[in-house]
Amino acid sequence: MAAIPVAAVSAAAWAALCGLAAFGVVVTVGWVLSPRADDGLGVPLESAGLVWLVSHHAGVTVGPATVTLLPLALMLVPLSLLRAAGAWAARITAVQGRLDQALLVLAGTTAYSLIAFGVSQVCDLGGAATVSVGMTVGWSGVVAVIGLSMGILSAKGGWPMVWSSLPEFVRAALAGAVATGAALIALSAVVGVVAVLARWSQVVGLGQALGSGWTDAIGVCLLSLVYLPNLLMWVLAYISGPGLIIGGGATASVFSVTGGLLPSIPVLAAVPSEPGRGAPLLLLLVVAAGVLGVVIVQRHWSFELRDHAGVVVVSTTIVSIVVLLFMWLSGGALGAARLGYLGPRPLLTALSVWALTTAGALVVALISALRRPRVLDAGGDPTL
């Protein structure tokens, strides 16, 4: 059996190197196909390191442009690698108990953060780029803790064990939260696709204006894909009421579109210049997500009205906390001026999602309770 610190450091190093290699391959291929392929091999290697750091939410400044807008899809790469590394380390060390697991996570996280710090010091594009050391160390540590912990739990069969140990009330609330969250994502995706198709000519026209070659088109498509989860969060912010801040003071919601010109990003051409009269009805989609959550709970659990209302409130609160986190992560800067901030209002969006989903879920829970046959208790009084 390997020693826990040795296994943890090895796992962290493997995850970091694989992540750097994966981004390095993609960036190098793009560099070879680009007109700047004569700049030297150091440029794509340093660029790959910067992309790897950005996937951990590290702030990067290149010239006058600051990038803090985390592409949420890219974060799946380090998380997946760290999960696999954590599972491997847990298997070869046969960790026992929470203390061993905590030591494995702590040692692996420390090593991973140090590697990220080292990468941030060498990826400066010849002095043109600056990486925020605080964001690099802090966020790489957060990603490492989450990924390694997931891997250890999966290796020890911890997820079913944790689920079975939870009280019935908590399991019902979590199930409702998952159903509500999945419905919010699905409905946001549908609205986003419809919006893009409705203004397809504007989206394509703006994309063509950014570049005429096929490599430019591929680059725009890849950027849209890595920011796809961010865009889903933006759509959710739009349909839940608070809307978006789209650089330069421009805002867009189901109630109004105000401010200056939108940034020249193709997908933002899908934002309507004015919301239609029926746009506020999109709020009902968020209500419907809350309704779905309570329906899922009712299919598997049976509670009295008071407990059912408690499950609803806990469930929608969990959803709102997760929404708050992802709304915060989905916004940031892609440069200066009109790219100074793109994204939602996290707190207002989370509160709006909570209010709308809770309202829909409580109404359904109340209707179900009223339709349920009344049963006489021992004293002869009817109870729900």
mmCIF file of C-alpha atoms in Angstrom:
data_model
loop_
_atom_site.group_PDB
_atom_site.id
_atom_site.type_symbol
_atom_site.label_atom_id
_atom_site.label_comp_id
_atom_site.label_asym_id
_atom_site.label_seq_id
_atom_site.Cartn_x
_atom_site.Cartn_y
_atom_site.Cartn_z
ATOM 1 C CA MET A 1 0.000 0.000 0.000
ATOM 2 C CA ALA A 2 1.306 3.448 -0.895
ATOM 3 C CA ALA A 3 1.624 6.152 1.729
ATOM 4 C CA ILE A 4 -1.258 8.607 1.689
ATOM 5 C CA PRO A 5 0.833 11.788 1.083
ATOM 6 C CA VAL A 6 2.779 10.134 -1.758
ATOM 7 C CA ALA A 7 -0.405 8.900 -3.421
ATOM 8 C CA ALA A 8 -2.070 12.299 -2.978
ATOM 9 C CA VAL A 9 0.819 14.211 -4.549
ATOM 10 C CA SER A 10 1.053 11.697 -7.401
ATOM 11 C CA ALA A 11 -2.681 11.960 -8.054
ATOM 12 C CA ALA A 12 -2.566 15.765 -8.074
ATOM 13 C CA ALA A 13 0.411 15.812 -10.431
ATOM 14 C CA TRP A 14 -1.250 13.322 -12.801
ATOM 15 C CA ALA A 15 -4.482 15.350 -12.907
ATOM 16 C CA ALA A 16 -2.622 18.606 -13.553
ATOM 17 C CA LEU A 17 -0.376 17.167 -16.261
ATOM 18 C CA CYS A 18 -3.276 15.470 -18.056
ATOM 19 C CA GLY A 19 -5.289 18.684 -17.972
ATOM 20 C CA LEU A 20 -2.382 20.723 -19.327
ATOM 21 C CA ALA A 21 -1.763 18.111 -22.031
ATOM 22 C CA ALA A 22 -5.432 18.059 -23.086
ATOM 23 C CA PHE A 23 -5.614 21.830 -23.440
ATOM 24 C CA GLY A 24 -2.160 21.851 -25.011
ATOM 25 C CA VAL A 25 -3.259 19.562 -27.835
ATOM 26 C CA VAL A 26 -6.318 21.667 -28.651
ATOM 27 C CA VAL A 27 -4.466 24.984 -28.468
ATOM 28 C CA THR A 28 -1.522 23.667 -30.517
ATOM 29 C CA VAL A 29 -3.816 22.398 -33.279
ATOM 30 C CA GLY A 30 -5.504 25.791 -33.405
ATOM 31 C CA TRP A 31 -2.118 27.511 -33.478
ATOM 32 C CA VAL A 32 -0.910 25.335 -36.376
ATOM 33 C CA LEU A 33 -4.024 26.157 -38.389
ATOM 34 C CA SER A 34 -3.857 29.867 -37.612
ATOM 35 C CA PRO A 35 -1.917 32.529 -39.557
ATOM 36 C CA ARG A 36 0.308 33.070 -36.493
ATOM 37 C CA ALA A 37 1.949 29.631 -36.640
ATOM 38 C CA ASP A 38 5.362 31.273 -37.109
ATOM 39 C CA ASP A 39 5.346 32.885 -33.641
ATOM 40 C CA GLY A 40 7.189 29.967 -32.074
ATOM 41 C CA LEU A 41 6.112 26.904 -30.118
ATOM 42 C CA GLY A 42 6.319 28.758 -26.817
ATOM 43 C CA VAL A 43 3.164 30.752 -27.638
ATOM 44 C CA PRO A 44 0.738 27.793 -27.828
ATOM 45 C CA LEU A 45 2.354 26.145 -24.790
ATOM 46 C CA GLU A 46 1.948 29.270 -22.674
ATOM 47 C CA SER A 47 -1.544 29.791 -24.073
ATOM 48 C CA ALA A 48 -2.475 26.240 -23.080
ATOM 49 C CA GLY A 49 -1.300 26.982 -19.555
ATOM 50 C CA LEU A 50 -3.426 30.133 -19.469
ATOM 51 C CA VAL A 51 -6.481 28.232 -20.695
ATOM 52 C CA TRP A 52 -5.879 25.601 -18.010
ATOM 53 C CA LEU A 53 -5.714 28.340 -15.379
ATOM 54 C CA VAL A 54 -8.874 29.996 -16.696
ATOM 55 C CA SER A 55 -10.652 26.630 -16.401
ATOM 56 C CA HIS A 56 -9.993 26.956 -12.656
ATOM 57 C CA HIS A 57 -11.441 30.491 -12.534
ATOM 58 C CA ALA A 58 -8.047 32.188 -12.391
ATOM 59 C CA GLY A 59 -8.199 35.804 -13.514
ATOM 60 C CA VAL A 60 -5.956 36.533 -16.508
ATOM 61 C CA THR A 61 -4.988 39.951 -17.848
ATOM 62 C CA VAL A 62 -3.607 40.170 -21.383
ATOM 63 C CA GLY A 63 -2.692 43.746 -22.244
ATOM 64 C CA PRO A 64 -5.661 45.954 -21.351
ATOM 65 C CA ALA A 65 -8.114 43.029 -21.309
ATOM 66 C CA THR A 66 -8.987 41.167 -18.103
ATOM 67 C CA VAL A 67 -10.682 37.773 -18.316
ATOM 68 C CA THR A 68 -12.585 36.610 -15.243
ATOM 69 C CA LEU A 69 -15.536 35.060 -17.068
ATOM 70 C CA LEU A 70 -15.129 31.383 -16.230
ATOM 71 C CA PRO A 71 -16.117 29.006 -19.052
ATOM 72 C CA LEU A 72 -18.039 26.560 -16.901
ATOM 73 C CA ALA A 73 -17.711 23.753 -19.458
ATOM 74 C CA LEU A 74 -13.914 23.871 -19.175
ATOM 75 C CA MET A 75 -14.098 23.313 -15.426
ATOM 76 C CA LEU A 76 -15.448 19.827 -16.140
ATOM 77 C CA VAL A 77 -11.993 18.841 -17.422
ATOM 78 C CA PRO A 78 -10.016 19.399 -14.189
ATOM 79 C CA LEU A 79 -12.929 18.160 -12.073
ATOM 80 C CA SER A 80 -13.162 14.901 -14.025
ATOM 81 C CA LEU A 81 -9.411 14.343 -13.899
ATOM 82 C CA LEU A 82 -9.244 15.085 -10.178
ATOM 83 C CA ARG A 83 -12.173 12.746 -9.542
ATOM 84 C CA ALA A 84 -10.362 9.934 -11.351
ATOM 85 C CA ALA A 85 -7.122 10.760 -9.528
ATOM 86 C CA GLY A 86 -8.857 10.813 -6.151
ATOM 87 C CA ALA A 87 -10.486 7.435 -6.782
ATOM 88 C CA TRP A 88 -7.119 5.960 -7.803
ATOM 89 C CA ALA A 89 -5.370 7.346 -4.723
ATOM 90 C CA ALA A 90 -8.104 6.024 -2.439
ATOM 91 C CA ARG A 91 -7.832 2.539 -3.940
ATOM 92 C CA ILE A 92 -4.069 2.188 -3.717
ATOM 93 C CA THR A 93 -3.845 3.541 -0.178
ATOM 94 C CA ALA A 94 -6.938 1.807 1.216
ATOM 95 C CA VAL A 95 -7.833 4.894 3.256
ATOM 96 C CA GLN A 96 -9.870 4.148 6.347
ATOM 97 C CA GLY A 97 -12.009 6.657 8.152
ATOM 98 C CA ARG A 98 -12.543 10.360 7.730
ATOM 99 C CA LEU A 99 -9.111 11.322 9.029
ATOM 100 C CA ASP A 100 -7.326 9.399 6.275
ATOM 101 C CA GLN A 101 -9.706 10.799 3.668
ATOM 102 C CA ALA A 102 -9.157 14.339 4.935
ATOM 103 C CA LEU A 103 -5.369 13.830 4.829
ATOM 104 C CA LEU A 104 -5.579 12.574 1.256
ATOM 105 C CA VAL A 105 -7.677 15.563 0.159
ATOM 106 C CA LEU A 106 -5.472 18.052 2.044
ATOM 107 C CA ALA A 107 -2.195 16.713 0.641
ATOM 108 C CA GLY A 108 -3.579 16.461 -2.890
ATOM 109 C CA THR A 109 -5.101 19.941 -2.765
ATOM 110 C CA THR A 110 -1.866 21.476 -1.491
ATOM 111 C CA ALA A 111 0.148 19.837 -4.260
ATOM 112 C CA TYR A 112 -2.384 20.813 -6.926
ATOM 113 C CA SER A 113 -2.462 24.451 -5.790
ATOM 114 C CA LEU A 114 1.339 24.616 -5.831
ATOM 115 C CA ILE A 115 1.368 23.245 -9.379
ATOM 116 C CA ALA A 116 -1.207 25.840 -10.425
ATOM 117 C CA PHE A 117 0.923 28.560 -8.840
ATOM 118 C CA GLY A 118 3.948 27.342 -10.763
ATOM 119 C CA VAL A 119 2.021 27.333 -14.045
ATOM 120 C CA SER A 120 0.832 30.886 -13.384
ATOM 121 C CA GLN A 121 4.426 32.046 -13.003
ATOM 122 C CA VAL A 122 5.646 30.697 -16.328
ATOM 123 C CA CYS A 123 2.632 31.455 -18.542
ATOM 124 C CA ASP A 124 3.108 35.150 -19.191
ATOM 125 C CA LEU A 125 3.199 35.166 -23.030
ATOM 126 C CA GLY A 126 6.507 36.987 -23.020
ATOM 127 C CA GLY A 127 5.387 39.404 -20.314
ATOM 128 C CA ALA A 128 2.103 40.281 -22.052
ATOM 129 C CA ALA A 129 -0.091 38.290 -19.657
ATOM 130 C CA THR A 130 -0.580 38.581 -15.907
ATOM 131 C CA VAL A 131 -2.307 35.943 -13.793
ATOM 132 C CA SER A 132 -3.980 36.667 -10.464
ATOM 133 C CA VAL A 133 -2.019 34.597 -7.954
ATOM 134 C CA GLY A 134 -4.757 34.784 -5.331
ATOM 135 C CA MET A 135 -7.464 33.528 -7.687
ATOM 136 C CA THR A 136 -5.119 30.864 -9.056
ATOM 137 C CA VAL A 137 -4.225 29.342 -5.693
ATOM 138 C CA GLY A 138 -7.675 29.789 -4.151
ATOM 139 C CA TRP A 139 -9.791 28.460 -6.992
ATOM 140 C CA SER A 140 -7.451 25.630 -7.928
ATOM 141 C CA GLY A 141 -7.696 24.564 -4.287
ATOM 142 C CA VAL A 142 -11.488 24.656 -4.366
ATOM 143 C CA VAL A 143 -11.592 22.610 -7.579
ATOM 144 C CA ALA A 144 -9.113 20.108 -6.130
ATOM 145 C CA VAL A 145 -11.103 19.667 -2.913
ATOM 146 C CA ILE A 146 -14.321 19.010 -4.832
ATOM 147 C CA GLY A 147 -12.765 16.699 -7.425
ATOM 148 C CA LEU A 148 -10.661 14.652 -5.023
ATOM 149 C CA SER A 149 -13.537 14.307 -2.547
ATOM 150 C CA MET A 150 -15.842 13.061 -5.294
ATOM 151 C CA GLY A 151 -13.231 10.520 -6.331
ATOM 152 C CA ILE A 152 -12.695 9.212 -2.809
ATOM 153 C CA LEU A 153 -16.427 8.841 -2.230
ATOM 154 C CA SER A 154 -16.911 7.004 -5.513
ATOM 155 C CA ALA A 155 -13.999 4.643 -4.783
ATOM 156 C CA LYS A 156 -15.419 3.751 -1.382
ATOM 157 C CA GLY A 157 -18.995 3.422 -2.603
ATOM 158 C CA GLY A 158 -19.811 6.416 -0.481
ATOM 159 C CA TRP A 159 -22.643 7.947 -2.488
ATOM 160 C CA PRO A 160 -25.192 5.129 -1.924
ATOM 161 C CA MET A 161 -24.092 4.892 1.690
ATOM 162 C CA VAL A 162 -24.518 8.630 2.236
ATOM 163 C CA TRP A 163 -27.912 8.594 0.517
ATOM 164 C CA SER A 164 -29.219 5.675 2.552
ATOM 165 C CA SER A 165 -28.073 7.299 5.794
ATOM 166 C CA LEU A 166 -30.034 10.489 5.180
ATOM 167 C CA PRO A 167 -33.416 11.033 6.891
ATOM 168 C CA GLU A 168 -36.488 10.551 4.716
ATOM 169 C CA PHE A 169 -37.259 14.265 4.883
ATOM 170 C CA VAL A 170 -33.825 15.221 3.565
ATOM 171 C CA ARG A 171 -33.936 12.645 0.778
ATOM 172 C CA ALA A 172 -37.302 13.945 -0.359
ATOM 173 C CA ALA A 173 -36.033 17.527 -0.334
ATOM 174 C CA LEU A 174 -32.921 16.594 -2.311
ATOM 175 C CA ALA A 175 -34.954 14.650 -4.861
ATOM 176 C CA GLY A 176 -37.262 17.616 -5.301
ATOM 177 C CA ALA A 177 -34.292 19.942 -5.673
ATOM 178 C CA VAL A 178 -32.701 17.751 -8.350
ATOM 179 C CA ALA A 179 -35.980 17.540 -10.277
ATOM 180 C CA THR A 180 -36.556 21.287 -10.032
ATOM 181 C CA GLY A 181 -32.981 22.078 -11.054
ATOM 182 C CA ALA A 182 -33.111 19.703 -14.023
ATOM 183 C CA ALA A 183 -36.381 21.286 -15.143
ATOM 184 C CA LEU A 184 -34.886 24.782 -14.908
ATOM 185 C CA ILE A 185 -31.921 23.742 -17.051
ATOM 186 C CA ALA A 186 -34.101 21.992 -19.638
ATOM 187 C CA LEU A 187 -36.542 24.893 -19.909
ATOM 188 C CA SER A 188 -33.691 27.407 -20.161
ATOM 189 C CA ALA A 189 -32.163 25.338 -22.962
ATOM 190 C CA VAL A 190 -35.447 25.301 -24.866
ATOM 191 C CA VAL A 191 -35.884 29.064 -24.524
ATOM 192 C CA GLY A 192 -32.275 29.637 -25.573
ATOM 193 C CA VAL A 193 -32.588 27.481 -28.685
ATOM 194 C CA VAL A 194 -35.842 29.168 -29.687
ATOM 195 C CA ALA A 195 -34.285 32.619 -29.205
ATOM 196 C CA VAL A 196 -31.251 31.741 -31.342
ATOM 197 C CA LEU A 197 -33.402 30.236 -34.108
ATOM 198 C CA ALA A 198 -35.747 33.224 -34.066
ATOM 199 C CA ARG A 199 -32.831 35.605 -34.692
ATOM 200 C CA TRP A 200 -30.623 33.200 -36.619
ATOM 201 C CA SER A 201 -29.783 35.629 -39.418
ATOM 202 C CA GLN A 202 -28.491 38.220 -36.925
ATOM 203 C CA VAL A 203 -26.429 35.585 -35.087
ATOM 204 C CA VAL A 204 -24.856 34.301 -38.314
ATOM 205 C CA GLY A 205 -24.273 37.833 -39.614
ATOM 206 C CA LEU A 206 -22.423 38.864 -36.475
ATOM 207 C CA GLY A 207 -20.361 35.674 -36.581
ATOM 208 C CA GLN A 208 -19.367 36.351 -40.190
ATOM 209 C CA ALA A 209 -18.368 39.888 -39.291
ATOM 210 C CA LEU A 210 -15.846 38.586 -36.764
ATOM 211 C CA GLY A 211 -13.946 36.513 -39.310
ATOM 212 C CA SER A 212 -14.196 35.245 -42.845
ATOM 213 C CA GLY A 213 -12.152 32.037 -42.673
ATOM 214 C CA TRP A 214 -13.274 28.584 -41.655
ATOM 215 C CA THR A 215 -10.765 28.587 -38.796
ATOM 216 C CA ASP A 216 -12.465 31.721 -37.434
ATOM 217 C CA ALA A 217 -15.842 29.994 -37.658
ATOM 218 C CA ILE A 218 -14.515 26.953 -35.796
ATOM 219 C CA GLY A 219 -13.035 29.227 -33.135
ATOM 220 C CA VAL A 220 -16.346 31.008 -32.603
ATOM 221 C CA CYS A 221 -18.170 27.679 -32.367
ATOM 222 C CA LEU A 222 -15.687 26.312 -29.822
ATOM 223 C CA LEU A 223 -15.971 29.443 -27.694
ATOM 224 C CA SER A 224 -19.762 29.161 -27.792
ATOM 225 C CA LEU A 225 -19.543 25.523 -26.671
ATOM 226 C CA VAL A 226 -17.220 26.145 -23.721
ATOM 227 C CA TYR A 227 -19.478 28.976 -22.576
ATOM 228 C CA LEU A 228 -22.690 27.001 -23.175
ATOM 229 C CA PRO A 229 -23.363 26.389 -19.434
ATOM 230 C CA ASN A 230 -22.837 30.112 -18.823
ATOM 231 C CA LEU A 231 -25.361 30.898 -21.522
ATOM 232 C CA LEU A 232 -27.879 28.541 -19.920
ATOM 233 C CA MET A 233 -27.458 30.423 -16.646
ATOM 234 C CA TRP A 234 -27.985 33.708 -18.482
ATOM 235 C CA VAL A 235 -31.190 32.424 -20.049
ATOM 236 C CA LEU A 236 -32.400 31.317 -16.625
ATOM 237 C CA ALA A 237 -31.630 34.782 -15.250
ATOM 238 C CA TYR A 238 -33.622 36.250 -18.141
ATOM 239 C CA ILE A 239 -36.729 34.097 -17.738
ATOM 240 C CA SER A 240 -36.746 34.412 -13.937
ATOM 241 C CA GLY A 241 -37.056 38.204 -14.048
ATOM 242 C CA PRO A 242 -33.864 40.018 -12.963
ATOM 243 C CA GLY A 243 -32.273 39.583 -16.381
ATOM 244 C CA LEU A 244 -28.703 40.246 -17.530
ATOM 245 C CA ILE A 245 -26.066 42.942 -17.460
ATOM 246 C CA ILE A 246 -24.403 42.873 -20.875
ATOM 247 C CA GLY A 247 -21.477 45.278 -20.644
ATOM 248 C CA GLY A 248 -21.510 49.041 -21.002
ATOM 249 C CA GLY A 249 -24.610 49.376 -18.840
ATOM 250 C CA ALA A 250 -26.895 47.445 -21.183
ATOM 251 C CA THR A 251 -29.492 45.244 -19.465
ATOM 252 C CA ALA A 252 -32.022 42.749 -20.782
ATOM 253 C CA SER A 253 -34.948 41.047 -19.049
ATOM 254 C CA VAL A 254 -38.456 39.863 -19.838
ATOM 255 C CA PHE A 255 -39.681 43.321 -18.836
ATOM 256 C CA SER A 256 -37.325 45.633 -20.718
ATOM 257 C CA VAL A 257 -34.086 46.011 -22.664
ATOM 258 C CA THR A 258 -32.147 49.167 -21.820
ATOM 259 C CA GLY A 259 -28.685 50.659 -22.169
ATOM 260 C CA GLY A 260 -26.124 50.890 -24.920
ATOM 261 C CA LEU A 261 -24.926 48.656 -27.709
ATOM 262 C CA LEU A 262 -24.432 44.962 -27.036
ATOM 263 C CA PRO A 263 -20.926 43.467 -27.359
ATOM 264 C CA SER A 264 -20.066 41.917 -30.724
ATOM 265 C CA ILE A 265 -20.573 38.330 -29.573
ATOM 266 C CA PRO A 266 -22.652 36.295 -32.046
ATOM 267 C CA VAL A 267 -24.855 34.508 -29.523
ATOM 268 C CA LEU A 268 -25.841 37.819 -27.913
ATOM 269 C CA ALA A 269 -27.590 38.709 -31.148
ATOM 270 C CA ALA A 270 -30.331 36.361 -29.901
ATOM 271 C CA VAL A 271 -31.234 38.914 -27.212
ATOM 272 C CA PRO A 272 -34.351 40.706 -28.488
ATOM 273 C CA SER A 273 -34.158 44.477 -28.943
ATOM 274 C CA GLU A 274 -37.477 44.704 -27.107
ATOM 275 C CA PRO A 275 -39.292 41.987 -25.153
ATOM 276 C CA GLY A 276 -42.673 41.058 -26.571
ATOM 277 C CA ARG A 277 -45.899 41.608 -24.672
ATOM 278 C CA GLY A 278 -46.001 37.957 -23.722
ATOM 279 C CA ALA A 279 -42.378 37.852 -22.521
ATOM 280 C CA PRO A 280 -43.302 38.146 -18.796
ATOM 281 C CA LEU A 281 -45.198 34.878 -19.196
ATOM 282 C CA LEU A 282 -41.792 33.187 -19.325
ATOM 283 C CA LEU A 283 -41.776 33.545 -15.536
ATOM 284 C CA LEU A 284 -44.341 30.746 -15.504
ATOM 285 C CA LEU A 285 -41.654 28.371 -16.749
ATOM 286 C CA VAL A 286 -39.791 28.841 -13.477
ATOM 287 C CA VAL A 287 -43.042 28.250 -11.596
ATOM 288 C CA ALA A 288 -43.543 25.068 -13.630
ATOM 289 C CA ALA A 289 -40.098 23.817 -12.566
ATOM 290 C CA GLY A 290 -41.171 24.109 -8.929
ATOM 291 C CA VAL A 291 -44.370 22.232 -9.721
ATOM 292 C CA LEU A 292 -42.383 19.396 -11.300
ATOM 293 C CA GLY A 293 -40.205 19.126 -8.217
ATOM 294 C CA VAL A 294 -43.168 18.668 -5.871
ATOM 295 C CA VAL A 295 -44.805 16.180 -8.261
ATOM 296 C CA ILE A 296 -41.664 14.032 -8.185
ATOM 297 C CA VAL A 297 -41.668 14.117 -4.388
ATOM 298 C CA GLN A 298 -45.336 13.128 -4.256
ATOM 299 C CA ARG A 299 -44.707 10.110 -6.459
ATOM 300 C CA HIS A 300 -42.198 8.624 -4.016
ATOM 301 C CA TRP A 301 -43.041 10.036 -0.591
ATOM 302 C CA SER A 302 -46.167 10.841 1.358
ATOM 303 C CA PHE A 303 -46.135 13.580 3.979
ATOM 304 C CA GLU A 304 -48.718 15.507 5.926
ATOM 305 C CA LEU A 305 -49.286 19.049 4.696
ATOM 306 C CA ARG A 306 -46.990 20.689 7.250
ATOM 307 C CA ASP A 307 -44.108 18.320 6.523
ATOM 308 C CA HIS A 308 -44.785 18.532 2.806
ATOM 309 C CA ALA A 309 -44.548 22.323 2.937
ATOM 310 C CA GLY A 310 -41.267 21.971 4.815
ATOM 311 C CA VAL A 311 -39.897 19.643 2.146
ATOM 312 C CA VAL A 312 -40.908 22.177 -0.515
ATOM 313 C CA VAL A 313 -39.203 25.095 1.215
ATOM 314 C CA VAL A 314 -36.004 23.145 1.883
ATOM 315 C CA SER A 315 -35.968 21.833 -1.685
ATOM 316 C CA THR A 316 -36.416 25.236 -3.339
ATOM 317 C CA THR A 317 -33.902 26.768 -0.950
ATOM 318 C CA ILE A 318 -31.298 24.205 -2.028
ATOM 319 C CA VAL A 319 -32.049 25.008 -5.653
ATOM 320 C CA SER A 320 -31.715 28.738 -5.004
ATOM 321 C CA ILE A 321 -28.369 28.334 -3.241
ATOM 322 C CA VAL A 322 -27.035 26.320 -6.186
ATOM 323 C CA VAL A 323 -28.449 28.910 -8.590
ATOM 324 C CA LEU A 324 -26.739 31.678 -6.608
ATOM 325 C CA LEU A 325 -23.401 29.861 -6.886
ATOM 326 C CA PHE A 326 -23.657 29.183 -10.609
ATOM 327 C CA MET A 327 -24.983 32.659 -11.383
ATOM 328 C CA TRP A 328 -21.977 34.098 -9.617
ATOM 329 C CA LEU A 329 -19.615 31.787 -11.503
ATOM 330 C CA SER A 330 -21.295 32.401 -14.865
ATOM 331 C CA GLY A 331 -20.631 36.143 -14.920
ATOM 332 C CA GLY A 332 -17.418 38.108 -15.291
ATOM 333 C CA ALA A 333 -15.230 40.129 -17.604
ATOM 334 C CA LEU A 334 -14.063 39.230 -21.094
ATOM 335 C CA GLY A 335 -12.150 42.444 -21.607
ATOM 336 C CA ALA A 336 -12.702 46.160 -21.189
ATOM 337 C CA ALA A 337 -15.506 48.606 -22.042
ATOM 338 C CA ARG A 338 -18.553 46.673 -23.306
ATOM 339 C CA LEU A 339 -16.902 43.428 -22.218
ATOM 340 C CA GLY A 340 -16.244 44.727 -18.703
ATOM 341 C CA TYR A 341 -19.001 42.561 -17.218
ATOM 342 C CA LEU A 342 -21.277 39.994 -18.818
ATOM 343 C CA GLY A 343 -23.736 38.006 -16.784
ATOM 344 C CA PRO A 344 -26.637 37.939 -14.370
ATOM 345 C CA ARG A 345 -27.406 39.565 -11.040
ATOM 346 C CA PRO A 346 -26.684 36.517 -8.855
ATOM 347 C CA LEU A 347 -28.527 37.397 -5.644
ATOM 348 C CA LEU A 348 -31.628 38.840 -7.308
ATOM 349 C CA THR A 349 -31.831 35.872 -9.660
ATOM 350 C CA ALA A 350 -31.523 33.354 -6.827
ATOM 351 C CA LEU A 351 -34.229 35.134 -4.812
ATOM 352 C CA SER A 352 -36.528 35.277 -7.833
ATOM 353 C CA VAL A 353 -36.009 31.574 -8.576
ATOM 354 C CA TRP A 354 -36.752 30.760 -4.932
ATOM 355 C CA ALA A 355 -39.952 32.816 -4.881
ATOM 356 C CA LEU A 356 -41.306 31.469 -8.180
ATOM 357 C CA THR A 357 -40.464 27.800 -7.616
ATOM 358 C CA THR A 358 -41.705 27.902 -4.014
ATOM 359 C CA ALA A 359 -44.978 29.513 -5.037
ATOM 360 C CA GLY A 360 -45.691 26.876 -7.670
ATOM 361 C CA ALA A 361 -44.668 23.979 -5.444
ATOM 362 C CA LEU A 362 -46.667 25.147 -2.405
ATOM 363 C CA VAL A 363 -49.829 25.635 -4.470
ATOM 364 C CA VAL A 364 -49.582 22.084 -5.821
ATOM 365 C CA ALA A 365 -48.819 20.696 -2.357
ATOM 366 C CA LEU A 366 -51.866 22.493 -0.923
ATOM 367 C CA ILE A 367 -54.162 21.308 -3.714
ATOM 368 C CA SER A 368 -52.949 17.736 -3.256
ATOM 369 C CA ALA A 369 -53.564 17.939 0.491
ATOM 370 C CA LEU A 370 -57.078 19.279 -0.009
ATOM 371 C CA ARG A 371 -57.887 16.510 -2.490
ATOM 372 C CA ARG A 372 -56.551 13.843 -0.157
ATOM 373 C CA PRO A 373 -59.277 11.958 1.751
ATOM 374 C CA ARG A 374 -59.619 13.095 5.353
ATOM 375 C CA VAL A 375 -58.954 10.524 8.053
ATOM 376 C CA LEU A 376 -60.453 10.642 11.571
ATOM 377 C CA ASP A 377 -57.869 10.615 14.335
ATOM 378 C CA ALA A 378 -58.379 8.928 17.703
ATOM 379 C CA GLY A 379 -60.433 11.864 19.012
ATOM 380 C CA GLY A 380 -62.736 11.915 16.045
ATOM 381 C CA ASP A 381 -61.238 15.055 14.518
ATOM 382 C CA PRO A 382 -60.491 15.070 10.789
ATOM 383 C CA THR A 383 -56.813 15.353 9.859
ATOM 384 C CA LEU A 384 -55.090 15.695 6.519
#
